[in-house]
């Protein structure tokens, strides 16, 4: 029996492609294709290819919900992004039910395992991998949720996290704010953290993250919660926030308050043109740094709280 999906076709300026797809992922999108090219895959796009000014993207959502409600939810979220993405508004959005055909299976031919840092491997479930020495493996399938580890913001976070986990003393308590697919929380546990808390205000993200936690067998170390950040208790050796620059700034007090003495704060989801906004906002906190990592148009900032 074939599964039916809602396919949302959206016309997006090239400059806003990553932001739009990130928001769709937060809303529970199960997969995204971009002009015959798959987004956030394990294969980097050809840097020499011509870049169009606009893209047509197709986003696939489960059909459990109501189509008008889905359209309204997506419209509201993308209209919120309008001021950040010139040319996004007015929205061009079309929705139709489609049968699951070969688009999901077809992803498999494009994906393979990828190494992040010295010992972290992210791979799809259908590919075999025999860990060597101290390698650790995280399994996530493209299409299960947005965030397979190759999107610039996620990869920067993973690389910075993996680097921190190789330092002494290794972190044991990690908080992942805006956990999405759960990849950062799962990676933290795989890399040795004993207590990991992933929080997200989106119910669908929490559901998918819990499924991925179970898939990777880290239920005993990773908890996923829909509770807001300000209600969480305890302090952490590492706090991760792979969210938009404006959200990093808005949550600055809460993010820094949850850092243990000597703790590391990792901020991502920041476009390069927003880097100075974030660094200026965080200059008021008692933090060392930032160390800056960049990939394409994205920036990741690493701070340390004094011991």
mmCIF file of C-alpha atoms in Angstrom:
data_model
loop_
_atom_site.group_PDB
_atom_site.id
_atom_site.type_symbol
_atom_site.label_atom_id
_atom_site.label_comp_id
_atom_site.label_asym_id
_atom_site.label_seq_id
_atom_site.Cartn_x
_atom_site.Cartn_y
_atom_site.Cartn_z
ATOM 1 C CA UNK A 1 0.000 0.000 0.000
ATOM 2 C CA UNK A 2 1.461 3.330 -1.055
ATOM 3 C CA UNK A 3 1.634 6.221 1.362
ATOM 4 C CA UNK A 4 0.094 9.584 0.516
ATOM 5 C CA UNK A 5 1.946 12.810 1.306
ATOM 6 C CA UNK A 6 1.219 16.494 0.990
ATOM 7 C CA UNK A 7 3.624 18.063 -1.467
ATOM 8 C CA UNK A 8 4.122 21.794 -0.903
ATOM 9 C CA UNK A 9 5.726 23.563 -3.834
ATOM 10 C CA UNK A 10 7.313 26.874 -2.846
ATOM 11 C CA UNK A 11 9.277 29.443 -4.867
ATOM 12 C CA UNK A 12 12.223 30.692 -2.795
ATOM 13 C CA UNK A 13 15.038 33.230 -3.368
ATOM 14 C CA UNK A 14 18.427 31.505 -3.435
ATOM 15 C CA UNK A 15 19.622 33.657 -0.525
ATOM 16 C CA UNK A 16 16.872 32.269 1.715
ATOM 17 C CA UNK A 17 16.978 28.621 0.710
ATOM 18 C CA UNK A 18 18.649 27.296 3.868
ATOM 19 C CA UNK A 19 16.500 29.346 6.221
ATOM 20 C CA UNK A 20 13.245 28.310 4.544
ATOM 21 C CA UNK A 21 14.174 24.630 4.510
ATOM 22 C CA UNK A 22 15.233 24.781 8.139
ATOM 23 C CA UNK A 23 11.826 26.207 9.086
ATOM 24 C CA UNK A 24 10.026 23.536 7.061
ATOM 25 C CA UNK A 25 12.052 20.896 8.869
ATOM 26 C CA UNK A 26 10.998 22.355 12.212
ATOM 27 C CA UNK A 27 7.375 22.017 11.091
ATOM 28 C CA UNK A 28 7.771 18.273 10.512
ATOM 29 C CA UNK A 29 8.707 18.103 6.836
ATOM 30 C CA UNK A 30 9.763 14.541 5.961
ATOM 31 C CA UNK A 31 11.871 15.416 2.934
ATOM 32 C CA UNK A 32 12.795 18.270 0.628
ATOM 33 C CA UNK A 33 13.882 18.358 -2.993
ATOM 34 C CA UNK A 34 15.277 21.457 -4.671
ATOM 35 C CA UNK A 35 15.087 21.775 -8.459
ATOM 36 C CA UNK A 36 15.976 18.125 -9.030
ATOM 37 C CA UNK A 37 18.687 18.381 -6.347
ATOM 38 C CA UNK A 38 18.272 16.978 -2.843
ATOM 39 C CA UNK A 39 18.944 19.412 -0.028
ATOM 40 C CA UNK A 40 20.877 18.569 3.157
ATOM 41 C CA UNK A 41 22.155 15.285 1.794
ATOM 42 C CA UNK A 42 25.415 13.494 2.412
ATOM 43 C CA UNK A 43 26.694 14.812 -0.936
ATOM 44 C CA UNK A 44 27.812 18.417 -1.177
ATOM 45 C CA UNK A 45 26.490 20.360 -4.194
ATOM 46 C CA UNK A 46 28.902 21.113 -7.021
ATOM 47 C CA UNK A 47 30.533 24.459 -6.111
ATOM 48 C CA UNK A 48 31.200 25.190 -9.800
ATOM 49 C CA UNK A 49 27.576 24.833 -10.837
ATOM 50 C CA UNK A 50 25.670 27.973 -11.797
ATOM 51 C CA UNK A 51 23.505 29.265 -8.959
ATOM 52 C CA UNK A 52 20.058 30.520 -9.995
ATOM 53 C CA UNK A 53 18.502 33.518 -8.286
ATOM 54 C CA UNK A 54 15.431 31.508 -7.212
ATOM 55 C CA UNK A 55 14.619 27.867 -6.574
ATOM 56 C CA UNK A 56 11.426 25.883 -6.666
ATOM 57 C CA UNK A 57 11.406 23.504 -3.708
ATOM 58 C CA UNK A 58 9.086 20.595 -2.981
ATOM 59 C CA UNK A 59 8.524 19.783 0.680
ATOM 60 C CA UNK A 60 6.767 16.563 1.737
ATOM 61 C CA UNK A 61 4.584 16.363 4.847
ATOM 62 C CA UNK A 62 2.652 13.402 6.304
ATOM 63 C CA UNK A 63 -1.081 13.548 5.625
ATOM 64 C CA UNK A 64 -2.237 12.930 9.196
ATOM 65 C CA UNK A 65 -3.200 16.584 9.519
ATOM 66 C CA UNK A 66 -5.574 18.868 7.657
ATOM 67 C CA UNK A 67 -4.311 20.399 4.397
ATOM 68 C CA UNK A 68 -5.673 23.923 5.041
ATOM 69 C CA UNK A 69 -4.161 23.859 8.525
ATOM 70 C CA UNK A 70 -0.803 22.800 7.112
ATOM 71 C CA UNK A 71 -0.892 25.567 4.504
ATOM 72 C CA UNK A 72 -1.761 28.111 7.198
ATOM 73 C CA UNK A 73 1.015 26.891 9.473
ATOM 74 C CA UNK A 74 3.643 27.008 6.719
ATOM 75 C CA UNK A 75 2.420 30.401 5.500
ATOM 76 C CA UNK A 76 2.605 31.872 9.008
ATOM 77 C CA UNK A 77 6.141 30.552 9.561
ATOM 78 C CA UNK A 78 7.457 31.748 6.204
ATOM 79 C CA UNK A 79 5.804 35.158 6.471
ATOM 80 C CA UNK A 80 7.705 35.536 9.749
ATOM 81 C CA UNK A 81 10.910 35.005 7.726
ATOM 82 C CA UNK A 82 9.870 37.603 5.141
ATOM 83 C CA UNK A 83 11.866 40.531 6.601
ATOM 84 C CA UNK A 84 15.001 38.344 6.670
ATOM 85 C CA UNK A 85 14.736 37.172 3.037
ATOM 86 C CA UNK A 86 14.227 39.853 0.369
ATOM 87 C CA UNK A 87 11.953 38.538 -2.373
ATOM 88 C CA UNK A 88 10.330 35.755 -0.341
ATOM 89 C CA UNK A 89 7.051 37.648 -0.039
ATOM 90 C CA UNK A 90 4.465 37.471 -1.421
ATOM 91 C CA UNK A 91 4.575 33.699 -1.043
ATOM 92 C CA UNK A 92 4.096 31.378 -3.987
ATOM 93 C CA UNK A 93 2.857 28.191 -2.318
ATOM 94 C CA UNK A 94 0.969 25.264 -3.868
ATOM 95 C CA UNK A 95 -0.154 22.105 -2.082
ATOM 96 C CA UNK A 96 -1.353 18.759 -3.443
ATOM 97 C CA UNK A 97 -1.577 15.162 -2.209
ATOM 98 C CA UNK A 98 0.904 12.794 -3.886
ATOM 99 C CA UNK A 99 1.600 9.090 -3.711
ATOM 100 C CA UNK A 100 4.948 8.022 -2.345
ATOM 101 C CA UNK A 101 6.703 6.782 -5.444
ATOM 102 C CA UNK A 102 10.405 6.534 -6.036
ATOM 103 C CA UNK A 103 11.377 9.916 -4.594
ATOM 104 C CA UNK A 104 12.022 8.491 -1.135
ATOM 105 C CA UNK A 105 13.717 5.307 -2.341
ATOM 106 C CA UNK A 106 15.635 7.307 -4.905
ATOM 107 C CA UNK A 107 17.441 9.218 -2.160
ATOM 108 C CA UNK A 108 19.412 6.073 -1.322
ATOM 109 C CA UNK A 109 21.586 6.245 -4.420
ATOM 110 C CA UNK A 110 22.844 9.702 -3.389
ATOM 111 C CA UNK A 111 23.792 9.099 0.256
ATOM 112 C CA UNK A 112 26.781 7.559 1.941
ATOM 113 C CA UNK A 113 28.509 7.757 5.291
ATOM 114 C CA UNK A 114 30.377 10.950 6.108
ATOM 115 C CA UNK A 115 33.105 11.612 8.651
ATOM 116 C CA UNK A 116 32.806 14.620 10.944
ATOM 117 C CA UNK A 117 35.870 15.482 12.973
ATOM 118 C CA UNK A 118 38.333 12.798 14.043
ATOM 119 C CA UNK A 119 36.007 9.988 15.044
ATOM 120 C CA UNK A 120 32.326 10.788 14.399
ATOM 121 C CA UNK A 121 30.610 8.999 11.506
ATOM 122 C CA UNK A 122 27.094 9.933 10.354
ATOM 123 C CA UNK A 123 25.496 7.378 8.064
ATOM 124 C CA UNK A 124 22.135 6.233 6.678
ATOM 125 C CA UNK A 125 20.672 3.026 8.103
ATOM 126 C CA UNK A 126 21.033 1.082 4.865
ATOM 127 C CA UNK A 127 24.825 1.484 4.680
ATOM 128 C CA UNK A 128 27.145 -0.827 6.584
ATOM 129 C CA UNK A 129 30.031 0.635 8.562
ATOM 130 C CA UNK A 130 32.499 -1.158 10.797
ATOM 131 C CA UNK A 131 33.871 1.355 13.318
ATOM 132 C CA UNK A 132 37.644 1.390 13.575
ATOM 133 C CA UNK A 133 39.536 2.168 16.778
ATOM 134 C CA UNK A 134 37.538 4.822 18.671
ATOM 135 C CA UNK A 135 35.120 5.800 15.888
ATOM 136 C CA UNK A 136 31.497 6.315 16.891
ATOM 137 C CA UNK A 137 28.553 6.009 14.510
ATOM 138 C CA UNK A 138 25.294 7.979 14.398
ATOM 139 C CA UNK A 139 22.516 6.691 12.128
ATOM 140 C CA UNK A 140 20.007 9.057 10.539
ATOM 141 C CA UNK A 141 18.069 8.647 7.321
ATOM 142 C CA UNK A 142 17.445 11.617 5.043
ATOM 143 C CA UNK A 143 13.732 12.197 5.046
ATOM 144 C CA UNK A 144 13.181 11.088 8.639
ATOM 145 C CA UNK A 145 13.690 14.701 9.670
ATOM 146 C CA UNK A 146 15.567 17.751 8.548
ATOM 147 C CA UNK A 147 19.120 17.597 9.872
ATOM 148 C CA UNK A 148 21.314 14.753 8.665
ATOM 149 C CA UNK A 149 24.566 16.450 9.555
ATOM 150 C CA UNK A 150 25.639 17.908 6.226
ATOM 151 C CA UNK A 151 23.692 21.154 6.306
ATOM 152 C CA UNK A 152 26.260 23.877 7.034
ATOM 153 C CA UNK A 153 24.863 24.866 10.423
ATOM 154 C CA UNK A 154 24.526 21.284 11.680
ATOM 155 C CA UNK A 155 27.926 20.228 10.394
ATOM 156 C CA UNK A 156 29.634 23.201 12.032
ATOM 157 C CA UNK A 157 27.951 22.322 15.328
ATOM 158 C CA UNK A 158 28.911 18.668 15.040
ATOM 159 C CA UNK A 159 32.524 19.485 14.219
ATOM 160 C CA UNK A 160 32.798 21.901 17.142
ATOM 161 C CA UNK A 161 31.084 19.439 19.497
ATOM 162 C CA UNK A 162 33.351 16.583 18.378
ATOM 163 C CA UNK A 163 36.399 18.780 18.928
ATOM 164 C CA UNK A 164 35.225 19.695 22.425
ATOM 165 C CA UNK A 165 34.514 16.057 23.302
ATOM 166 C CA UNK A 166 38.106 15.161 22.433
ATOM 167 C CA UNK A 167 39.422 17.718 24.926
ATOM 168 C CA UNK A 168 40.066 17.108 28.618
ATOM 169 C CA UNK A 169 38.078 17.043 30.763
ATOM 170 C CA UNK A 170 35.487 15.574 28.411
ATOM 171 C CA UNK A 171 31.970 16.974 28.890
ATOM 172 C CA UNK A 172 29.490 14.732 30.674
ATOM 173 C CA UNK A 173 26.360 16.952 30.662
ATOM 174 C CA UNK A 174 25.111 18.455 27.380
ATOM 175 C CA UNK A 175 22.060 20.600 26.542
ATOM 176 C CA UNK A 176 20.859 20.794 22.916
ATOM 177 C CA UNK A 177 18.475 23.731 22.402
ATOM 178 C CA UNK A 178 16.212 23.408 19.340
ATOM 179 C CA UNK A 179 17.148 19.762 18.928
ATOM 180 C CA UNK A 180 15.257 19.192 15.622
ATOM 181 C CA UNK A 181 16.123 15.696 14.410
ATOM 182 C CA UNK A 182 18.110 15.081 17.602
ATOM 183 C CA UNK A 183 21.378 14.605 15.736
ATOM 184 C CA UNK A 184 23.442 16.851 18.013
ATOM 185 C CA UNK A 185 22.071 15.266 21.192
ATOM 186 C CA UNK A 186 22.664 11.762 19.824
ATOM 187 C CA UNK A 187 26.186 12.662 18.707
ATOM 188 C CA UNK A 188 26.976 14.072 22.168
ATOM 189 C CA UNK A 189 25.951 10.773 23.765
ATOM 190 C CA UNK A 190 27.880 8.753 21.166
ATOM 191 C CA UNK A 191 30.959 10.875 21.869
ATOM 192 C CA UNK A 192 30.794 10.099 25.594
ATOM 193 C CA UNK A 193 28.364 12.443 27.350
ATOM 194 C CA UNK A 194 26.483 10.667 30.147
ATOM 195 C CA UNK A 195 23.497 13.029 30.406
ATOM 196 C CA UNK A 196 22.103 14.799 27.344
ATOM 197 C CA UNK A 197 18.938 16.886 27.265
ATOM 198 C CA UNK A 198 17.451 17.934 23.924
ATOM 199 C CA UNK A 199 14.640 20.502 23.954
ATOM 200 C CA UNK A 200 12.414 21.756 21.166
ATOM 201 C CA UNK A 201 9.153 23.679 21.190
ATOM 202 C CA UNK A 202 7.905 21.824 18.090
ATOM 203 C CA UNK A 203 5.957 18.660 18.995
ATOM 204 C CA UNK A 204 6.821 16.970 15.688
ATOM 205 C CA UNK A 205 10.527 17.630 16.168
ATOM 206 C CA UNK A 206 10.377 16.040 19.618
ATOM 207 C CA UNK A 207 8.616 12.980 18.217
ATOM 208 C CA UNK A 208 11.184 12.509 15.447
ATOM 209 C CA UNK A 209 14.091 13.169 17.811
ATOM 210 C CA UNK A 210 12.822 10.480 20.220
ATOM 211 C CA UNK A 211 12.583 8.008 17.339
ATOM 212 C CA UNK A 212 16.155 8.782 16.327
ATOM 213 C CA UNK A 213 17.345 8.458 19.923
ATOM 214 C CA UNK A 214 15.781 4.995 20.091
ATOM 215 C CA UNK A 215 17.219 4.060 16.685
ATOM 216 C CA UNK A 216 20.706 4.857 17.966
ATOM 217 C CA UNK A 217 20.242 3.057 21.275
ATOM 218 C CA UNK A 218 21.052 6.039 23.495
ATOM 219 C CA UNK A 219 17.741 6.213 25.397
ATOM 220 C CA UNK A 220 19.587 5.756 28.688
ATOM 221 C CA UNK A 221 21.601 8.942 28.158
ATOM 222 C CA UNK A 222 19.419 11.223 26.016
ATOM 223 C CA UNK A 223 16.135 12.812 27.071
ATOM 224 C CA UNK A 224 13.982 14.827 24.656
ATOM 225 C CA UNK A 225 11.586 17.401 26.074
ATOM 226 C CA UNK A 226 9.124 19.923 24.719
ATOM 227 C CA UNK A 227 9.510 22.091 27.827
ATOM 228 C CA UNK A 228 10.659 25.668 27.186
ATOM 229 C CA UNK A 229 14.297 26.496 27.871
ATOM 230 C CA UNK A 230 13.519 28.797 30.801
ATOM 231 C CA UNK A 231 11.829 25.953 32.704
ATOM 232 C CA UNK A 232 14.786 23.543 32.498
ATOM 233 C CA UNK A 233 16.904 22.940 35.568
ATOM 234 C CA UNK A 234 20.561 22.129 36.105
ATOM 235 C CA UNK A 235 23.775 23.280 34.500
ATOM 236 C CA UNK A 236 25.707 21.753 31.637
ATOM 237 C CA UNK A 237 29.289 21.339 30.438
ATOM 238 C CA UNK A 238 28.191 22.078 26.873
ATOM 239 C CA UNK A 239 25.192 24.069 25.659
ATOM 240 C CA UNK A 240 24.386 23.807 21.930
ATOM 241 C CA UNK A 241 22.037 26.180 20.115
ATOM 242 C CA UNK A 242 21.721 25.543 16.385
ATOM 243 C CA UNK A 243 19.000 28.138 15.861
ATOM 244 C CA UNK A 244 18.645 31.463 14.052
ATOM 245 C CA UNK A 245 20.895 34.385 15.018
ATOM 246 C CA UNK A 246 17.964 36.356 16.388
ATOM 247 C CA UNK A 247 16.893 33.427 18.558
ATOM 248 C CA UNK A 248 20.419 32.982 19.902
ATOM 249 C CA UNK A 249 20.361 36.646 20.927
ATOM 250 C CA UNK A 250 16.864 36.460 22.420
ATOM 251 C CA UNK A 251 17.770 33.401 24.487
ATOM 252 C CA UNK A 252 21.197 34.665 25.502
ATOM 253 C CA UNK A 253 20.393 35.031 29.212
ATOM 254 C CA UNK A 254 18.927 31.525 29.427
ATOM 255 C CA UNK A 255 21.687 29.905 27.373
ATOM 256 C CA UNK A 256 24.503 31.388 29.442
ATOM 257 C CA UNK A 257 22.680 30.766 32.729
ATOM 258 C CA UNK A 258 22.730 27.027 32.050
ATOM 259 C CA UNK A 259 26.489 26.873 31.504
ATOM 260 C CA UNK A 260 28.456 25.224 34.299
ATOM 261 C CA UNK A 261 31.715 26.938 35.350
ATOM 262 C CA UNK A 262 34.232 26.182 32.603
ATOM 263 C CA UNK A 263 31.379 25.189 30.275
ATOM 264 C CA UNK A 264 31.320 25.599 26.516
ATOM 265 C CA UNK A 265 28.601 27.454 24.603
ATOM 266 C CA UNK A 266 28.256 26.564 20.895
ATOM 267 C CA UNK A 267 26.040 28.851 18.799
ATOM 268 C CA UNK A 268 25.169 28.086 15.175
ATOM 269 C CA UNK A 269 22.422 28.799 12.643
ATOM 270 C CA UNK A 270 24.064 32.200 12.137
ATOM 271 C CA UNK A 271 24.405 33.736 8.687
ATOM 272 C CA UNK A 272 27.770 35.454 8.179
ATOM 273 C CA UNK A 273 26.119 38.846 7.823
ATOM 274 C CA UNK A 274 24.558 38.331 11.282
ATOM 275 C CA UNK A 275 27.826 37.325 12.985
ATOM 276 C CA UNK A 276 28.559 40.788 14.379
ATOM 277 C CA UNK A 277 25.013 41.082 15.761
ATOM 278 C CA UNK A 278 25.500 37.907 17.775
ATOM 279 C CA UNK A 279 29.035 38.652 18.963
ATOM 280 C CA UNK A 280 28.008 42.145 20.094
ATOM 281 C CA UNK A 281 24.994 40.738 21.963
ATOM 282 C CA UNK A 282 27.097 38.099 23.741
ATOM 283 C CA UNK A 283 29.918 40.543 24.591
ATOM 284 C CA UNK A 284 27.940 41.554 27.693
ATOM 285 C CA UNK A 285 28.236 38.085 29.216
ATOM 286 C CA UNK A 286 31.220 36.848 31.222
ATOM 287 C CA UNK A 287 32.515 34.535 28.508
ATOM 288 C CA UNK A 288 35.847 33.911 26.806
ATOM 289 C CA UNK A 289 35.838 33.915 23.009
ATOM 290 C CA UNK A 290 34.387 33.464 20.572
ATOM 291 C CA UNK A 291 36.317 31.005 18.463
ATOM 292 C CA UNK A 292 34.750 31.218 14.995
ATOM 293 C CA UNK A 293 34.220 28.452 12.428
ATOM 294 C CA UNK A 294 32.714 29.125 9.002
ATOM 295 C CA UNK A 295 31.216 27.075 6.190
ATOM 296 C CA UNK A 296 29.693 28.678 3.089
ATOM 297 C CA UNK A 297 27.449 31.470 4.392
ATOM 298 C CA UNK A 298 27.170 30.036 7.916
ATOM 299 C CA UNK A 299 29.021 30.779 11.152
ATOM 300 C CA UNK A 300 29.466 28.816 14.383
ATOM 301 C CA UNK A 301 30.670 30.556 17.553
ATOM 302 C CA UNK A 302 32.314 28.812 20.488
ATOM 303 C CA UNK A 303 32.490 30.506 23.901
ATOM 304 C CA UNK A 304 33.816 29.331 27.273
ATOM 305 C CA UNK A 305 32.551 30.324 30.703
ATOM 306 C CA UNK A 306 35.316 31.019 33.240
ATOM 307 C CA UNK A 307 35.861 28.285 35.828
#
